[in-house]
Amino acid sequence: MGENPRAAKLADRIKEIVARRLERGIRDPRLGFVTITDVRVTGDLQHASVFYTVYGTDEERVNSAAALTAATGMLRTEVGRNLNVRLTPSLEFIPDGIPENAAHIEELLREASERDREAAALASEAQYAGEADPYVKPRELDDDED
């Protein structure tokens, strides 16, 4: 079964509303540079999970998470004003793991590249264990055997 198209439209709309409201600012000094990356709404349209990232240090991430938790009611009210739905979905802010995953993947790629360079260096110095060409060649006929 496919995803509920109404839930997808509602999720996109919630993402826009929350991002616009955060761009205008919230009167909480703990809030850092927050980016809304994704919103997922349940099939019954009652709950929205808002995924976000914070640019900065771990302390700024913790402070921004606390600020978003404190502003959840105000942001839900803002979402309710701008949506034409009977019930406003509850909001849950979840830190997105994309930056950490991307950093981990970058580290793995760097490590693989380093190992490739080491293997190429070893291969350039390698010598054959036997003959250079180990394949059996057909016998060459002598001129007297004709």
PDB file of C-alpha atoms in Angstrom:
ATOM      1  CA  MET A   1       0.000   0.000   0.000  1.00  0.00           C
ATOM      2  CA  GLY A   2       1.146   3.513  -0.745  1.00  0.00           C
ATOM      3  CA  GLU A   3       1.510   6.404   1.607  1.00  0.00           C
ATOM      4  CA  ASN A   4      -1.556   8.448   2.484  1.00  0.00           C
ATOM      5  CA  PRO A   5      -1.465  11.436   0.065  1.00  0.00           C
ATOM      6  CA  ARG A   6      -3.406  13.628   2.472  1.00  0.00           C
ATOM      7  CA  ALA A   7      -0.875  12.922   5.241  1.00  0.00           C
ATOM      8  CA  ALA A   8       1.982  13.764   2.847  1.00  0.00           C
ATOM      9  CA  LYS A   9       0.379  17.097   1.903  1.00  0.00           C
ATOM     10  CA  LEU A  10      -0.282  17.903   5.552  1.00  0.00           C
ATOM     11  CA  ALA A  11       3.317  17.027   6.453  1.00  0.00           C
ATOM     12  CA  ASP A  12       4.663  19.375   3.752  1.00  0.00           C
ATOM     13  CA  ARG A  13       2.386  22.161   4.947  1.00  0.00           C
ATOM     14  CA  ILE A  14       3.413  21.674   8.604  1.00  0.00           C
ATOM     15  CA  LYS A  15       7.073  21.739   7.569  1.00  0.00           C
ATOM     16  CA  GLU A  16       6.573  25.082   5.817  1.00  0.00           C
ATOM     17  CA  ILE A  17       4.618  26.615   8.714  1.00  0.00           C
ATOM     18  CA  VAL A  18       7.065  25.547  11.424  1.00  0.00           C
ATOM     19  CA  ALA A  19      10.100  26.574   9.350  1.00  0.00           C
ATOM     20  CA  ARG A  20       8.579  29.981   8.605  1.00  0.00           C
ATOM     21  CA  ARG A  21       7.765  30.523  12.280  1.00  0.00           C
ATOM     22  CA  LEU A  22      11.280  29.558  13.367  1.00  0.00           C
ATOM     23  CA  GLU A  23      12.696  31.887  10.709  1.00  0.00           C
ATOM     24  CA  ARG A  24      10.713  34.798  12.159  1.00  0.00           C
ATOM     25  CA  GLY A  25      12.122  33.897  15.534  1.00  0.00           C
ATOM     26  CA  ILE A  26      11.037  32.640  18.906  1.00  0.00           C
ATOM     27  CA  ARG A  27      11.785  34.648  22.020  1.00  0.00           C
ATOM     28  CA  ASP A  28      13.956  31.925  23.468  1.00  0.00           C
ATOM     29  CA  PRO A  29      17.676  32.712  23.566  1.00  0.00           C
ATOM     30  CA  ARG A  30      18.494  28.986  23.742  1.00  0.00           C
ATOM     31  CA  LEU A  31      17.283  28.425  20.194  1.00  0.00           C
ATOM     32  CA  GLY A  32      20.190  28.084  17.772  1.00  0.00           C
ATOM     33  CA  PHE A  33      20.345  27.761  14.005  1.00  0.00           C
ATOM     34  CA  VAL A  34      17.617  25.129  13.505  1.00  0.00           C
ATOM     35  CA  THR A  35      16.688  23.583  10.153  1.00  0.00           C
ATOM     36  CA  ILE A  36      13.520  21.527   9.719  1.00  0.00           C
ATOM     37  CA  THR A  37      14.529  18.539   7.600  1.00  0.00           C
ATOM     38  CA  ASP A  38      11.366  16.443   7.475  1.00  0.00           C
ATOM     39  CA  VAL A  39       7.873  16.031   8.900  1.00  0.00           C
ATOM     40  CA  ARG A  40       5.968  12.765   9.065  1.00  0.00           C
ATOM     41  CA  VAL A  41       2.284  12.640   9.896  1.00  0.00           C
ATOM     42  CA  THR A  42       0.474   9.504  11.058  1.00  0.00           C
ATOM     43  CA  GLY A  43      -2.242   8.050   8.853  1.00  0.00           C
ATOM     44  CA  ASP A  44      -5.005   9.350  11.148  1.00  0.00           C
ATOM     45  CA  LEU A  45      -3.490  12.880  10.938  1.00  0.00           C
ATOM     46  CA  GLN A  46      -3.318  13.144  14.738  1.00  0.00           C
ATOM     47  CA  HIS A  47       0.437  13.243  15.305  1.00  0.00           C
ATOM     48  CA  ALA A  48       3.312  14.923  13.461  1.00  0.00           C
ATOM     49  CA  SER A  49       6.958  14.049  13.997  1.00  0.00           C
ATOM     50  CA  VAL A  50       9.116  17.061  13.105  1.00  0.00           C
ATOM     51  CA  PHE A  51      12.740  16.204  12.351  1.00  0.00           C
ATOM     52  CA  TYR A  52      15.315  18.957  12.719  1.00  0.00           C
ATOM     53  CA  THR A  53      19.046  19.600  12.723  1.00  0.00           C
ATOM     54  CA  VAL A  54      21.007  22.229  14.614  1.00  0.00           C
ATOM     55  CA  TYR A  55      24.143  23.817  13.255  1.00  0.00           C
ATOM     56  CA  GLY A  56      26.624  24.187  16.092  1.00  0.00           C
ATOM     57  CA  THR A  57      28.123  22.460  19.093  1.00  0.00           C
ATOM     58  CA  ASP A  58      26.588  19.725  21.220  1.00  0.00           C
ATOM     59  CA  GLU A  59      25.659  22.308  23.849  1.00  0.00           C
ATOM     60  CA  GLU A  60      23.784  24.360  21.232  1.00  0.00           C
ATOM     61  CA  ARG A  61      21.964  21.207  20.130  1.00  0.00           C
ATOM     62  CA  VAL A  62      20.848  20.465  23.685  1.00  0.00           C
ATOM     63  CA  ASN A  63      19.758  24.079  24.243  1.00  0.00           C
ATOM     64  CA  SER A  64      17.858  24.163  20.947  1.00  0.00           C
ATOM     65  CA  ALA A  65      16.099  20.890  21.802  1.00  0.00           C
ATOM     66  CA  ALA A  66      14.979  22.400  25.126  1.00  0.00           C
ATOM     67  CA  ALA A  67      13.794  25.577  23.359  1.00  0.00           C
ATOM     68  CA  LEU A  68      11.794  23.585  20.793  1.00  0.00           C
ATOM     69  CA  THR A  69      10.225  21.487  23.540  1.00  0.00           C
ATOM     70  CA  ALA A  70       9.243  24.661  25.395  1.00  0.00           C
ATOM     71  CA  ALA A  71       7.803  26.217  22.214  1.00  0.00           C
ATOM     72  CA  THR A  72       5.851  23.130  21.120  1.00  0.00           C
ATOM     73  CA  GLY A  73       2.500  24.538  22.279  1.00  0.00           C
ATOM     74  CA  MET A  74       3.036  27.873  20.565  1.00  0.00           C
ATOM     75  CA  LEU A  75       4.152  26.143  17.344  1.00  0.00           C
ATOM     76  CA  ARG A  76       1.125  23.821  17.451  1.00  0.00           C
ATOM     77  CA  THR A  77      -1.125  26.852  17.804  1.00  0.00           C
ATOM     78  CA  GLU A  78       0.591  28.435  14.794  1.00  0.00           C
ATOM     79  CA  VAL A  79       0.108  25.225  12.792  1.00  0.00           C
ATOM     80  CA  GLY A  80      -3.573  25.084  13.805  1.00  0.00           C
ATOM     81  CA  ARG A  81      -4.177  28.672  12.647  1.00  0.00           C
ATOM     82  CA  ASN A  82      -2.688  28.002   9.232  1.00  0.00           C
ATOM     83  CA  LEU A  83      -4.228  24.606   8.492  1.00  0.00           C
ATOM     84  CA  ASN A  84      -7.802  23.936   7.480  1.00  0.00           C
ATOM     85  CA  VAL A  85      -8.223  20.702   9.408  1.00  0.00           C
ATOM     86  CA  ARG A  86     -10.688  19.743  12.098  1.00  0.00           C
ATOM     87  CA  LEU A  87      -8.034  18.612  14.584  1.00  0.00           C
ATOM     88  CA  THR A  88      -4.546  20.066  14.812  1.00  0.00           C
ATOM     89  CA  PRO A  89      -1.968  17.273  15.058  1.00  0.00           C
ATOM     90  CA  SER A  90       0.273  17.101  18.093  1.00  0.00           C
ATOM     91  CA  LEU A  91       3.902  17.977  17.374  1.00  0.00           C
ATOM     92  CA  GLU A  92       6.953  16.027  18.456  1.00  0.00           C
ATOM     93  CA  PHE A  93      10.421  17.397  17.724  1.00  0.00           C
ATOM     94  CA  ILE A  94      13.032  14.750  16.971  1.00  0.00           C
ATOM     95  CA  PRO A  95      16.703  15.527  16.272  1.00  0.00           C
ATOM     96  CA  ASP A  96      17.603  14.229  12.827  1.00  0.00           C
ATOM     97  CA  GLY A  97      20.588  11.898  12.644  1.00  0.00           C
ATOM     98  CA  ILE A  98      21.557  12.866   9.091  1.00  0.00           C
ATOM     99  CA  PRO A  99      24.631  15.001   9.982  1.00  0.00           C
ATOM    100  CA  GLU A 100      26.070  12.318  12.271  1.00  0.00           C
ATOM    101  CA  ASN A 101      25.411   9.616   9.684  1.00  0.00           C
ATOM    102  CA  ALA A 102      26.984  11.734   6.952  1.00  0.00           C
ATOM    103  CA  ALA A 103      30.069  12.326   9.103  1.00  0.00           C
ATOM    104  CA  HIS A 104      30.342   8.590   9.780  1.00  0.00           C
ATOM    105  CA  ILE A 105      30.041   7.780   6.068  1.00  0.00           C
ATOM    106  CA  GLU A 106      32.698  10.389   5.242  1.00  0.00           C
ATOM    107  CA  GLU A 107      35.024   8.777   7.811  1.00  0.00           C
ATOM    108  CA  LEU A 108      34.420   5.317   6.308  1.00  0.00           C
ATOM    109  CA  LEU A 109      35.096   6.608   2.774  1.00  0.00           C
ATOM    110  CA  ARG A 110      38.302   8.310   3.921  1.00  0.00           C
ATOM    111  CA  GLU A 111      39.438   5.076   5.593  1.00  0.00           C
ATOM    112  CA  ALA A 112      38.631   3.013   2.471  1.00  0.00           C
ATOM    113  CA  SER A 113      40.547   5.463   0.277  1.00  0.00           C
ATOM    114  CA  GLU A 114      43.551   5.244   2.594  1.00  0.00           C
ATOM    115  CA  ARG A 115      43.470   1.430   2.472  1.00  0.00           C
ATOM    116  CA  ASP A 116      43.234   1.543  -1.334  1.00  0.00           C
ATOM    117  CA  ARG A 117      46.350   3.725  -1.467  1.00  0.00           C
ATOM    118  CA  GLU A 118      48.213   1.307   0.830  1.00  0.00           C
ATOM    119  CA  ALA A 119      47.174  -1.679  -1.322  1.00  0.00           C
ATOM    120  CA  ALA A 120      48.286   0.129  -4.493  1.00  0.00           C
ATOM    121  CA  ALA A 121      51.670   0.905  -2.909  1.00  0.00           C
ATOM    122  CA  LEU A 122      52.131  -2.754  -1.945  1.00  0.00           C
ATOM    123  CA  ALA A 123      51.078  -3.912  -5.410  1.00  0.00           C
ATOM    124  CA  SER A 124      53.586  -1.621  -7.105  1.00  0.00           C
ATOM    125  CA  GLU A 125      56.458  -3.230  -5.154  1.00  0.00           C
ATOM    126  CA  ALA A 126      55.201  -6.819  -5.541  1.00  0.00           C
ATOM    127  CA  GLN A 127      57.053  -9.515  -7.456  1.00  0.00           C
ATOM    128  CA  TYR A 128      55.778 -12.679  -9.019  1.00  0.00           C
ATOM    129  CA  ALA A 129      56.095 -15.858  -6.939  1.00  0.00           C
ATOM    130  CA  GLY A 130      56.951 -17.909 -10.021  1.00  0.00           C
ATOM    131  CA  GLU A 131      57.328 -16.923 -13.612  1.00  0.00           C
ATOM    132  CA  ALA A 132      55.957 -13.641 -14.860  1.00  0.00           C
ATOM    133  CA  ASP A 133      53.623 -15.477 -17.230  1.00  0.00           C
ATOM    134  CA  PRO A 134      52.385 -18.690 -15.562  1.00  0.00           C
ATOM    135  CA  TYR A 135      50.276 -19.905 -18.481  1.00  0.00           C
ATOM    136  CA  VAL A 136      51.381 -22.876 -20.543  1.00  0.00           C
ATOM    137  CA  LYS A 137      52.344 -21.936 -24.072  1.00  0.00           C
ATOM    138  CA  PRO A 138      52.026 -24.249 -27.073  1.00  0.00           C
ATOM    139  CA  ARG A 139      55.295 -25.886 -27.989  1.00  0.00           C
ATOM    140  CA  GLU A 140      57.226 -24.254 -30.691  1.00  0.00           C
ATOM    141  CA  LEU A 141      58.184 -26.633 -33.473  1.00  0.00           C
ATOM    142  CA  ASP A 142      61.767 -26.925 -34.476  1.00  0.00           C
ATOM    143  CA  ASP A 143      62.621 -26.521 -38.094  1.00  0.00           C
ATOM    144  CA  ASP A 144      63.943 -30.117 -38.349  1.00  0.00           C
ATOM    145  CA  GLU A 145      60.669 -31.704 -37.376  1.00  0.00           C
ATOM    146  CA  ASP A 146      58.900 -30.466 -40.529  1.00  0.00           C
TER     147      ASP A 146
END
